[in-house]
Short mmCIF file of C-alpha atoms and ligand atoms in Angstrom, two decimals:
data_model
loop_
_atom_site.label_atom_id
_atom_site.label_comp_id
_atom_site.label_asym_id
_atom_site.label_seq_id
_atom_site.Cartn_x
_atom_site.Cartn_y
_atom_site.Cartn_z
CA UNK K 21 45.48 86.80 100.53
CA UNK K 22 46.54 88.42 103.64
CA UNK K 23 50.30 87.37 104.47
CA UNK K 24 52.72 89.64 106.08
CA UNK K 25 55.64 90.82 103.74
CA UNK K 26 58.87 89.06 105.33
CA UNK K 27 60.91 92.09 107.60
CA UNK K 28 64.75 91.84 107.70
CA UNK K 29 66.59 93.70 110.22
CA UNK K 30 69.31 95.34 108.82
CA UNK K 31 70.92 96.42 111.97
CA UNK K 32 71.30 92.76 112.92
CA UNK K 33 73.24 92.21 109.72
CA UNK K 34 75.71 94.78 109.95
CA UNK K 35 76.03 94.92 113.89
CA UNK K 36 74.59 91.76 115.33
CA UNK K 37 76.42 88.80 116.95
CA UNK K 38 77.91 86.21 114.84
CA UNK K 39 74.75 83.61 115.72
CA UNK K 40 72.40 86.72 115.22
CA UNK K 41 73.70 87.47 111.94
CA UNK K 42 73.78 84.10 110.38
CA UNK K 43 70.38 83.71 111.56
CA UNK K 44 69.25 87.06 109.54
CA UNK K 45 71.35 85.73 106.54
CA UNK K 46 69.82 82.32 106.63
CA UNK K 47 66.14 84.46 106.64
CA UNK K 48 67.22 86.34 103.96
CA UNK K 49 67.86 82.98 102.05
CA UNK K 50 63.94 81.38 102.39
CA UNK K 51 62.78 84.74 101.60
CA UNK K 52 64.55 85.14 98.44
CA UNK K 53 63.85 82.31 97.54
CA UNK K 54 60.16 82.11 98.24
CA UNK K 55 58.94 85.49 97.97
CA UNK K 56 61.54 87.55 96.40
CA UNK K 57 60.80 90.86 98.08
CA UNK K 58 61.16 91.75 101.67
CA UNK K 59 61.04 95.18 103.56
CA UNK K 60 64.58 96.50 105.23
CA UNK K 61 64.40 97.79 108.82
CA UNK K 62 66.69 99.65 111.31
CA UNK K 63 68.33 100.34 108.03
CA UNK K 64 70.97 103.01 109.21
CA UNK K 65 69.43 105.49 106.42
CA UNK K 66 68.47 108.49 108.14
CA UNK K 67 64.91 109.35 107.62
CA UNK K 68 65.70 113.04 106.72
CA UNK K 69 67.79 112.32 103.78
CA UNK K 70 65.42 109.60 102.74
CA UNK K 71 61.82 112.36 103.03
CA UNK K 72 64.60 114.96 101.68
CA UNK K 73 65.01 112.74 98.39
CA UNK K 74 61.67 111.66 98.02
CA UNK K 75 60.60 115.53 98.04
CA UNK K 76 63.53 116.17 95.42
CA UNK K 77 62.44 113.67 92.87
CA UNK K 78 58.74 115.23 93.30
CA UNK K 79 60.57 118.67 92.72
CA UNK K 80 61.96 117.28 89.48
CA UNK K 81 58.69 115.85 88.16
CA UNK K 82 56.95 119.66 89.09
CA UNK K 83 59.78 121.48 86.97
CA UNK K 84 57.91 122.43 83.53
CA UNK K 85 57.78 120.41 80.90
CA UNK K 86 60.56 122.42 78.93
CA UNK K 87 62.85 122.23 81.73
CA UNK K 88 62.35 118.38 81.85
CA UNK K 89 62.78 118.71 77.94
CA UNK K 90 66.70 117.97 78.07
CA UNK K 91 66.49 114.37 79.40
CA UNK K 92 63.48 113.03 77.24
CA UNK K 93 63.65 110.31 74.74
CA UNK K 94 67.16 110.07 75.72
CA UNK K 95 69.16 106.74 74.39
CA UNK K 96 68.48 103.60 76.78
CA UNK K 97 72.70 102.94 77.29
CA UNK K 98 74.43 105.65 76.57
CA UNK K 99 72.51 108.34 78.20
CA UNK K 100 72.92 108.53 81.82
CA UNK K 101 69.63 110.67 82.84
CA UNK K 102 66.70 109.89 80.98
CA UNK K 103 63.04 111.90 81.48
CA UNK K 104 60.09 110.02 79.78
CA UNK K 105 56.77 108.62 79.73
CA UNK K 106 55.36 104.95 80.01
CA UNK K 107 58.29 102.26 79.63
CA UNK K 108 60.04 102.98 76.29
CA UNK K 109 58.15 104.65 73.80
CA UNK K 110 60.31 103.97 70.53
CA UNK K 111 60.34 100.09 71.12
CA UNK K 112 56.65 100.12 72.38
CA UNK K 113 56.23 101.76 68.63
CA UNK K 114 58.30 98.88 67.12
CA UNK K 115 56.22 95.86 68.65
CA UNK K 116 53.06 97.76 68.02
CA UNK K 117 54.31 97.59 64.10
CA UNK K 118 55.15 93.65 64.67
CA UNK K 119 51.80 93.30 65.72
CA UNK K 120 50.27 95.27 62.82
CA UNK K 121 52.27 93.18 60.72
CA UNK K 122 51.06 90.19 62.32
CA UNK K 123 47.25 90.74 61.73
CA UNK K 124 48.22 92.14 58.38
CA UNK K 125 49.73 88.49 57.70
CA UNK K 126 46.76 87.11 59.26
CA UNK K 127 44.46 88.30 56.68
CA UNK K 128 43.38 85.57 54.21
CA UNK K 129 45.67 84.12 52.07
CA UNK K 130 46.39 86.17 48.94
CA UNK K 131 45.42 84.00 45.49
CA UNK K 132 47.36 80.91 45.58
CA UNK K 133 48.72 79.89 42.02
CA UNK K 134 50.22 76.66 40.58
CA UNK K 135 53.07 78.97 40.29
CA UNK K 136 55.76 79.96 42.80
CA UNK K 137 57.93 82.48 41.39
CA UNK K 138 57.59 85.11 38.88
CA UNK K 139 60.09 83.83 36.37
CA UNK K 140 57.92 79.91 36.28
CA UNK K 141 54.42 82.79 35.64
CA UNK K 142 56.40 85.00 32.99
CA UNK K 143 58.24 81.48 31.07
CA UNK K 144 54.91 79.68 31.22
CA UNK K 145 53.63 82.80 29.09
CA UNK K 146 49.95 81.92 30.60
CA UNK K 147 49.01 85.31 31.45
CA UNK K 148 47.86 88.32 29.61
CA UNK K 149 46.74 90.69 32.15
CA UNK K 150 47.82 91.17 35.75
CA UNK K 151 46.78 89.08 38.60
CA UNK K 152 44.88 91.59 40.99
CA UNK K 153 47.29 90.62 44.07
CA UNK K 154 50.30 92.09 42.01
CA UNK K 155 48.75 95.80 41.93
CA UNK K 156 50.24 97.34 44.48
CA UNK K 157 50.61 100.69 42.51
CA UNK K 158 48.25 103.18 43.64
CA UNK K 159 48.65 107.28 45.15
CA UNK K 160 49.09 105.77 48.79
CA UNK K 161 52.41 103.66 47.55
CA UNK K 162 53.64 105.88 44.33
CA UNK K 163 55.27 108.33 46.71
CA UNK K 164 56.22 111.53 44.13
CA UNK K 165 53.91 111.60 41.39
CA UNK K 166 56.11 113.33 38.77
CA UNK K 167 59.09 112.07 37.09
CA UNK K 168 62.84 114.55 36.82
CA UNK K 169 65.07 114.05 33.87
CA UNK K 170 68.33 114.93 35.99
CA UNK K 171 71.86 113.27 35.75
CA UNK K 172 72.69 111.29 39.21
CA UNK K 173 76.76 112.55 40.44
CA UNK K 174 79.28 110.60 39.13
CA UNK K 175 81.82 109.63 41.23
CA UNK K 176 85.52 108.96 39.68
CA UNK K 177 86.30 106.21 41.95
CA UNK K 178 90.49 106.24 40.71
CA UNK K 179 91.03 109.53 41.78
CA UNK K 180 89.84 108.30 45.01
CA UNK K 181 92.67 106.25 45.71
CA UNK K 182 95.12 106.76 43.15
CA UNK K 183 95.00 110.42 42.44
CA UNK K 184 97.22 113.89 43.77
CA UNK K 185 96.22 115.00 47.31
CA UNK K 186 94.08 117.71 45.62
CA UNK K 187 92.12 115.33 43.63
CA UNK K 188 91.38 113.22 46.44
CA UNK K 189 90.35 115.94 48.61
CA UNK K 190 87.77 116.92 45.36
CA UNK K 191 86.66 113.75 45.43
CA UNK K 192 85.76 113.38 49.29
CA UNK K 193 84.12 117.18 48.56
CA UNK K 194 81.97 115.92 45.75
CA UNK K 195 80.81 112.31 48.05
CA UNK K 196 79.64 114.42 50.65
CA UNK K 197 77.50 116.38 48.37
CA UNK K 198 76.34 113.63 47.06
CA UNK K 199 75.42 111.75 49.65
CA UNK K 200 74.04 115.37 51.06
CA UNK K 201 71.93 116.31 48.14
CA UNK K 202 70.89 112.75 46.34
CA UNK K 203 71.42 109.93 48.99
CA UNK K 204 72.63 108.59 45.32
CA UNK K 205 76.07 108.01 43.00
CA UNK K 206 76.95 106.20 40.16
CA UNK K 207 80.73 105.13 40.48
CA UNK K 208 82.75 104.55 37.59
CA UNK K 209 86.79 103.93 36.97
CA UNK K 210 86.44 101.29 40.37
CA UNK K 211 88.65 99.14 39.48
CA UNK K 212 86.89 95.86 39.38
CA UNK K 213 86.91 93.93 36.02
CA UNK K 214 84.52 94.09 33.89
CA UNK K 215 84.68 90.18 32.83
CA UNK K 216 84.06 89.67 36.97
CA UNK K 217 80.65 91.43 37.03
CA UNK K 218 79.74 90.03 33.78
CA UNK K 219 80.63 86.77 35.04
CA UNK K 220 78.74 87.63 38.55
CA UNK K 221 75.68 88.46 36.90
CA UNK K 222 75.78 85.12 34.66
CA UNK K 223 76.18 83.15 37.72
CA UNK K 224 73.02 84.71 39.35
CA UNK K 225 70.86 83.77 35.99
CA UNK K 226 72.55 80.51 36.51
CA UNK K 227 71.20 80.66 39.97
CA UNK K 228 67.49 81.50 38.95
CA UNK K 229 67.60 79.30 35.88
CA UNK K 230 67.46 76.35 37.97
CA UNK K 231 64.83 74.30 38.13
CA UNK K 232 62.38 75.04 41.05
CA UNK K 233 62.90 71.64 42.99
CA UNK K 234 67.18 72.88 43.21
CA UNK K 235 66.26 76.03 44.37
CA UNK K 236 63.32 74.86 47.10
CA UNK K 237 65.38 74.13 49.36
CA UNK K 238 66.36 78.21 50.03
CA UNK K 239 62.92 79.10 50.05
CA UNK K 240 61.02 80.05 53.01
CA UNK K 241 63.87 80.52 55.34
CA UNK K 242 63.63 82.69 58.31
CA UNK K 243 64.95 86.32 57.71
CA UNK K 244 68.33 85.88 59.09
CA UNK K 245 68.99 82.74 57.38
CA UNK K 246 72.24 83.26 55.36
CA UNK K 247 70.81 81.97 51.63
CA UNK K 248 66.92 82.99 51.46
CA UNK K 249 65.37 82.58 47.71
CA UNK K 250 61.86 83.53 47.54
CA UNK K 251 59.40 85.70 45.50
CA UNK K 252 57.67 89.32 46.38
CA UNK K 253 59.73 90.59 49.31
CA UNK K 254 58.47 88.99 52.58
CA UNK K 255 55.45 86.71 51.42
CA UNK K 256 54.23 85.66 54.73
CA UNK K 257 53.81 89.62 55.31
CA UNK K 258 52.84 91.57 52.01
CA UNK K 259 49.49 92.58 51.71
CA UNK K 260 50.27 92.97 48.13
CA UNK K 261 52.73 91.02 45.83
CA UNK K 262 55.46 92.45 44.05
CA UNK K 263 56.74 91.36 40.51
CA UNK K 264 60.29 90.34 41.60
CA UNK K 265 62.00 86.62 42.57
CA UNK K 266 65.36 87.16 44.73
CA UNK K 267 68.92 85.46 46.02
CA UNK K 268 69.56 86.89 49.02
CA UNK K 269 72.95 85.30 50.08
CA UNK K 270 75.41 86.35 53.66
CA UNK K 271 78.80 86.77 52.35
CA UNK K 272 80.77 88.29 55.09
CA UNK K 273 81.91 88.52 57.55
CA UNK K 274 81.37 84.77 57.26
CA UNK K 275 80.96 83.45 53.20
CA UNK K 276 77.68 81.34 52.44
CA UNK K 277 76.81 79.92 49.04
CA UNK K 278 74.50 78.07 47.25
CA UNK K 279 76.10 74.99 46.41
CA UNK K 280 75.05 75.37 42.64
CA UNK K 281 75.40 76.34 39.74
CA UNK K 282 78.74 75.30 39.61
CA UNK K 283 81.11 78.37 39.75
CA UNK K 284 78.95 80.16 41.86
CA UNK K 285 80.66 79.78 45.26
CA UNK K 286 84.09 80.89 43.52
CA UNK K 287 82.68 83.46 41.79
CA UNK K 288 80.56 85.10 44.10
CA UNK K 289 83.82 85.07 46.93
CA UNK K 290 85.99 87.30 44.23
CA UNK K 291 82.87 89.70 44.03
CA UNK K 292 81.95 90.30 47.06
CA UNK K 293 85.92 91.32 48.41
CA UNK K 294 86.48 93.26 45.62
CA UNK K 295 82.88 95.11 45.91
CA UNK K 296 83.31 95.40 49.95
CA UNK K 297 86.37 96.79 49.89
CA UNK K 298 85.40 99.95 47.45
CA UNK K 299 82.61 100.36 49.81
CA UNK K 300 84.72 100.61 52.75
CA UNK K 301 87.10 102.61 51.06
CA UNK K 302 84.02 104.98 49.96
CA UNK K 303 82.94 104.80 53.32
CA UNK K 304 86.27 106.17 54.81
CA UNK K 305 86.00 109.33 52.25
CA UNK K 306 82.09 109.79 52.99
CA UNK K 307 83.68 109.84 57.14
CA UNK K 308 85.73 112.30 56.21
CA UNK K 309 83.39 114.26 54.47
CA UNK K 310 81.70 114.56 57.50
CA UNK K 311 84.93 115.86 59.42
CA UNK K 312 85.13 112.74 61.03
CA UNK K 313 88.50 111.19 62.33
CA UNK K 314 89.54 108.17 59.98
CA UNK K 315 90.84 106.15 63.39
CA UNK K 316 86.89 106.81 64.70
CA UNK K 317 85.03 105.01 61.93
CA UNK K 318 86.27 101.52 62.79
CA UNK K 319 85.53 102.55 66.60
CA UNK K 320 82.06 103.53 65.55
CA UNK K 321 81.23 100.62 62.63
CA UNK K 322 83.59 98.33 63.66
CA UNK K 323 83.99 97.34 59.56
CA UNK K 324 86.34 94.75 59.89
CA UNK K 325 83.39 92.47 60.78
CA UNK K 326 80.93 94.25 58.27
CA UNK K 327 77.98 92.93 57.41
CA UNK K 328 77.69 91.96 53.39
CA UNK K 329 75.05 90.04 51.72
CA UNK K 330 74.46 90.15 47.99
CA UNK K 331 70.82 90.24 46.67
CA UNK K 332 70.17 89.54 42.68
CA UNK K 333 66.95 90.91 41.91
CA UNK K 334 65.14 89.28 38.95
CA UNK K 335 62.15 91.28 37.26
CA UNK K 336 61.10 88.43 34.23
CA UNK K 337 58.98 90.85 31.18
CA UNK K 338 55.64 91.75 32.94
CA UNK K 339 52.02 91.58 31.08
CA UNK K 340 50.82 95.37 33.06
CA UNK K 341 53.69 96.56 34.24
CA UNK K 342 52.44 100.06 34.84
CA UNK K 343 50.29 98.15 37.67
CA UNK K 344 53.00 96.66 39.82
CA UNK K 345 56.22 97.36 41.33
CA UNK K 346 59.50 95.13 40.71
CA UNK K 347 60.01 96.19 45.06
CA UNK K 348 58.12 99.41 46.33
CA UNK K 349 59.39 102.39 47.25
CA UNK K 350 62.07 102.17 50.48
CA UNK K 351 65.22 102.67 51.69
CA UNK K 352 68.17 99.98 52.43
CA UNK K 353 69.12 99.23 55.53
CA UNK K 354 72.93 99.43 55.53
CA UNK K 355 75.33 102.14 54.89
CA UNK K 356 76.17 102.03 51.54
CA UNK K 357 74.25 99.80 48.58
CA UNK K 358 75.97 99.24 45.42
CA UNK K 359 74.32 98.05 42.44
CA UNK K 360 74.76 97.09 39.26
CA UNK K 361 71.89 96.44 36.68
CA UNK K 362 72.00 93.95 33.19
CA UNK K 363 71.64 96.27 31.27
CA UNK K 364 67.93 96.97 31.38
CA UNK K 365 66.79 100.14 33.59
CA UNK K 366 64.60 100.13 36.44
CA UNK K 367 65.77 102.03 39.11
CA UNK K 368 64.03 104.97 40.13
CA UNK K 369 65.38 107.28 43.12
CA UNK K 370 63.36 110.23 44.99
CA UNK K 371 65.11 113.43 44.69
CA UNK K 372 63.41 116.53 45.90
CA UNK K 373 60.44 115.05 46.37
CA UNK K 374 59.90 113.83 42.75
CA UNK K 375 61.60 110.41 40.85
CA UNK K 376 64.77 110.22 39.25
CA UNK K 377 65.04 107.41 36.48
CA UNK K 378 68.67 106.07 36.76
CA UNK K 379 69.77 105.34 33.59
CA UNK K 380 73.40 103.69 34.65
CA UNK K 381 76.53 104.01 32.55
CA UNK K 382 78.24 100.65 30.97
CA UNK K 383 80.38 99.80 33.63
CA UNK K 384 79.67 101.05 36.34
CA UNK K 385 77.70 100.82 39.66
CA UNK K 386 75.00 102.94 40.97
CA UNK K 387 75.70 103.20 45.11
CA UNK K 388 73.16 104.87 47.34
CA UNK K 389 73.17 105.58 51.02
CA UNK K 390 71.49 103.29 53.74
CA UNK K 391 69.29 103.78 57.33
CA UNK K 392 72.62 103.34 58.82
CA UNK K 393 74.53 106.18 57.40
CA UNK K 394 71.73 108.19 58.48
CA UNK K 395 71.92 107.15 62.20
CA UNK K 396 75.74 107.62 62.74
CA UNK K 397 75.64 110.44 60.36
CA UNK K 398 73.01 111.97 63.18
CA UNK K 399 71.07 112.69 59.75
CA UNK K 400 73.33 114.32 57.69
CA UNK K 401 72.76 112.18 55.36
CA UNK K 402 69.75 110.76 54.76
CA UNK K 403 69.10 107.68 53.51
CA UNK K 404 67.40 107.46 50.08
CA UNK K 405 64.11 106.46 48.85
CA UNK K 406 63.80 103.75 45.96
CA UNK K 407 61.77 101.59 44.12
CA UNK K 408 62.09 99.02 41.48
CA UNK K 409 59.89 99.30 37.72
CA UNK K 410 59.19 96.59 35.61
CA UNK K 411 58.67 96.73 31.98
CA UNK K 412 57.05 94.49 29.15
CA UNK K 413 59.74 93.35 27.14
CA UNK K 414 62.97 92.64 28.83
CA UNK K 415 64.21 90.58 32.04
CA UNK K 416 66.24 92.67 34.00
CA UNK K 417 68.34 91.72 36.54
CA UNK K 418 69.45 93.93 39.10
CA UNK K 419 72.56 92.61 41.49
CA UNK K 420 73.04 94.42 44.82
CA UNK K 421 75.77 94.66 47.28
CA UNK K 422 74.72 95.81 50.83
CA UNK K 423 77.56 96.68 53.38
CA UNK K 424 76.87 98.07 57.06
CA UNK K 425 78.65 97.60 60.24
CA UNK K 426 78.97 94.72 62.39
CA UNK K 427 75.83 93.32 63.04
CA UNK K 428 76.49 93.35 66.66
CA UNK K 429 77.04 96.61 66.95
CA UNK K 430 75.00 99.26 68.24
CA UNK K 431 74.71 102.27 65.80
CA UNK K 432 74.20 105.77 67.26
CA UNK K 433 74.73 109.05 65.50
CA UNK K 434 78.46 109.76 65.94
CA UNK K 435 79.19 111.83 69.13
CA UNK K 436 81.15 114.57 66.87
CA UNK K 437 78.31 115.20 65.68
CA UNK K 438 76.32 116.11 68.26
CA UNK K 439 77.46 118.88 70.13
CA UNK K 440 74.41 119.68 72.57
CA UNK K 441 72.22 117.12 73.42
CA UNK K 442 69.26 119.05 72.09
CA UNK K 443 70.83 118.07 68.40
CA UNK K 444 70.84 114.18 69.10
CA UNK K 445 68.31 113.11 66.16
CA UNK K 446 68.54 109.08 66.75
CA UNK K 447 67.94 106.20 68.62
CA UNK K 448 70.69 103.90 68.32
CA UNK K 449 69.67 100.27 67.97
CA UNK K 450 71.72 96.94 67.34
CA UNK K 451 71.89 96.57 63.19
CA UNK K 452 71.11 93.05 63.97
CA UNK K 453 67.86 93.87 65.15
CA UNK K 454 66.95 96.65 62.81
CA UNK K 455 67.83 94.48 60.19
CA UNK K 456 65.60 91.54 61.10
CA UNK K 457 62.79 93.80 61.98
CA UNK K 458 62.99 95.89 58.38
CA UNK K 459 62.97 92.14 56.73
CA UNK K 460 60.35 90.39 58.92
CA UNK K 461 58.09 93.23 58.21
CA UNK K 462 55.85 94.94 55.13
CA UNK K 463 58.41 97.29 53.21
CA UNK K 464 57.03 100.77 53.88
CA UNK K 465 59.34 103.36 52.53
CA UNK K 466 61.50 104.22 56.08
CA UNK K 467 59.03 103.27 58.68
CA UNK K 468 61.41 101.55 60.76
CA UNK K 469 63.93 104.51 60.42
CA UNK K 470 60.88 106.83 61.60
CA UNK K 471 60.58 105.28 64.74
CA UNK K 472 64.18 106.02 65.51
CA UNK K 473 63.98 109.45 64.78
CA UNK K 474 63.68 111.66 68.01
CA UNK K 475 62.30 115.11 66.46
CA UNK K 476 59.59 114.19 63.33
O1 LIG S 512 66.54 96.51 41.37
C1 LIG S 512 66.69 97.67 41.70
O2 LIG S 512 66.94 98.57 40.90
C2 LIG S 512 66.55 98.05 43.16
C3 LIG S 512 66.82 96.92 44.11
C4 LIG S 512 66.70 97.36 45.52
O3 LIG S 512 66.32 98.45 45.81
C5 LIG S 512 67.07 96.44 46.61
O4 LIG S 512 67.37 95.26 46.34
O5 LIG S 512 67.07 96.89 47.77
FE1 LIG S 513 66.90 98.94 47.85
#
């Protein structure tokens, strides 16, 4: 087509006659409305300053690449001059993973059983070997190939908030090492009764002891639905299948619960404030072991609208178990994950590039640190890598407590922390989103984590 772009005088506008000027404005109205783009004339910019800036923005792309260095991959919001290449690299890199992920799901259907969870495969006692979609071990997915015998920290959570300034101070000293060294505590003397995990923990097998018509109706929910029951971790995406069925259930900051088993709701309220509010009060020593203000944390997480959901893990007795993986190796996505196991171990946690087998104490609850604490820590502390073994004999049961900030808040490493510009080692990006894009897609050890990461 060969139209004429529409011309507005600008002059007219700002100097013309009253009749003159309502006739430009009334000009300005068609063409914004049926074009959208028109070219400004007699404009009152002088051309000098307008060749002048136009040569100063080609001086800026001709300065060498080291001196452009300073502004690249800067943060979208908070950074005021950004230097880069194509549109936004880091979120080109996250849809290009959605649409891996999408032809991955689009591959044909993995072996469909009469079954559709693990625990209805493992009761019906059918199977002696593995099914060949459940071997997802393998060098490419083991991560470390050799095992340490090490004890994890320990963590006396009393001292924490009801011992002598000195104690405290110890305390805060020994969380940041902690979370420097392993990613990974176990914290004992917490305070919360022993007859309410117990009684958690019963209520979850209550939960996956129902039969599968009760519990359909959680099943294939979207990722952000608040009560999601389901099998593997994201079956419309895993190329493999993983021995596990899960609860995953929202509990703050607004409480969801499966209506049954009875007791559940009640239960599972007690459990999760009493298990969110050592993690925030963890999380206010781990602040300060970074030399962070207390008053900036709730600036910076805004925690009184944290983000909780529980997740009970069930691994039923497996027929091969050294073939498959109960979840494979990742990291969580909050800040802090607390966990406590049935009694049966499992848990295995990289540590200087070789696996840790936890081996928990009665009592008490094994907490590691999440992609979050890595962001606002500006990578401090990294978040730790995990995985989940199964074993021949014994269901375990594994019952998680995930807390990070609010999920409408946009986590970015804490500005304390980042004294030149050169040091900033994150994107920030809205937990919401990070957390439906870690769910919706294959779990591969930090991948989403990596793409927020500014130097690799
Ligand atoms: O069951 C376990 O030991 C690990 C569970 C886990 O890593 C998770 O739910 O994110
Ligand atoms: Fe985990």
């Amino acid at each position: 087509m060969n139209e004429e772009i529409p011309v507005i005088d600008f002059s007219t506008l700002a100097g013309g006659a009253a009749e003159e000027r309502a006739q430009v404005i009334h000009h300005l109205e068609t063409v914004s409305h049926d074009w959208g783009f028109f070219m400004v004339v007699s404009n009152g910019v002088p051309k000098r300053l307008m060749d002048e800036m136009l040569d100063a923005c080609e001086g800026f792309f001709n300065l060498s690449e080291d001196e452009k260095q300073v502004y690249n991959v800067k943060h979208v919001l908070v950074d005021p001059v950004r230097f880069g290449t194509s549109l936004n690299t880091s979120m080109e890199k996250i849809s290009k993973l959605c649409f891996i992920s999408s032809l991955m799901a689009a591959q044909p259907l993995l072996p469909l059983f009469k079954y559709s969870t693990i625990k209805e495969i493992s009761d019906s006692g059918d199977l002696s070997s593995l099914p060949s979609c459940y071997s997802c071990r393998g060098p490419d997915i083991d991560g470390p190939t050799e095992t340490l015998e090490e004890e994890v920290p320990i963590i006396d959570f009393s001292l924490l908030v009801g011992g002598t300034a000195k104690q405290r101070t110890q305390v805060i000293q020994d969380l940041g090492k902690a979370c420097r060294d392993w990613g990974f505590f176990m914290v004992v003397n917490h305070g919360v009764p022993k007859s309410l995990m117990e009684a958690m923990l019963n209520a979850c097998m209550g939960f996956f002891n129902m039969r599968e018509d009760e519990k359909q109706e959680y099943n294939e929910k979207h990722v952000l639905d608040p009560i999601r029951h389901g099998t593997s971790f994201n079956t419309s995406v895993d190329k493999v299948r993983y021995w596990r069925d899960y609860l995953k259930v929202f509990v703050h900051p607004d409480f969801h619960s499966p209506a049954k088993p009875s007791g559940f709701r009640e239960i599972s309220v007690e459990y999760a404030t009493r298990t969110r509010e050592m993690t925030k009060e963890l999380l206010k020593a781990i602040w300060e072991s970074l030399e962070l203000k207390p008053d900036d944390m709730e600036e910076a997480l805004d925690l009184n609208s944290c983000f909780q959901i529980l997740v009970a893990n069930l691994y039923p007795p497996c027929p091969q178990p050294e073939l498959t993986l109960g979840i494979p190796p990742h990291s969580d996505h909050g800040l802090l994950t607390v966990l406590l196991e049935n009694g049966v171990n499992g848990l295995k946690v990289e540590h200087n590039g070789k696996w840790v087998h936890v081996k928990s104490l009665p009592n008490s609850f094994l907490v590691n640190t999440g992609d979050q604490l890595e962001i606002v820590s500006n990578g401090k502390y990294k978040s730790v890598v995990h995985q989940a073994e199964v074993n021949a004999s014994s269901t375990r049961m594994s019952l998680v407590t995930l807390v990070g900030p609010s999920l409408d808040n946009v986590v970015v490493p804490a500005p304390q922390l980042v004294k030149h510009k050169h040091q900033l080692a994150y994107n920030g990006m809205k937990y919401r989103d990070f957390l439906e894009h870690q769910q919706a897609n294959p779990l591969l050890v930090k991948s989403l984590l990596d793409l927020l990461r500014l130097h690799n």
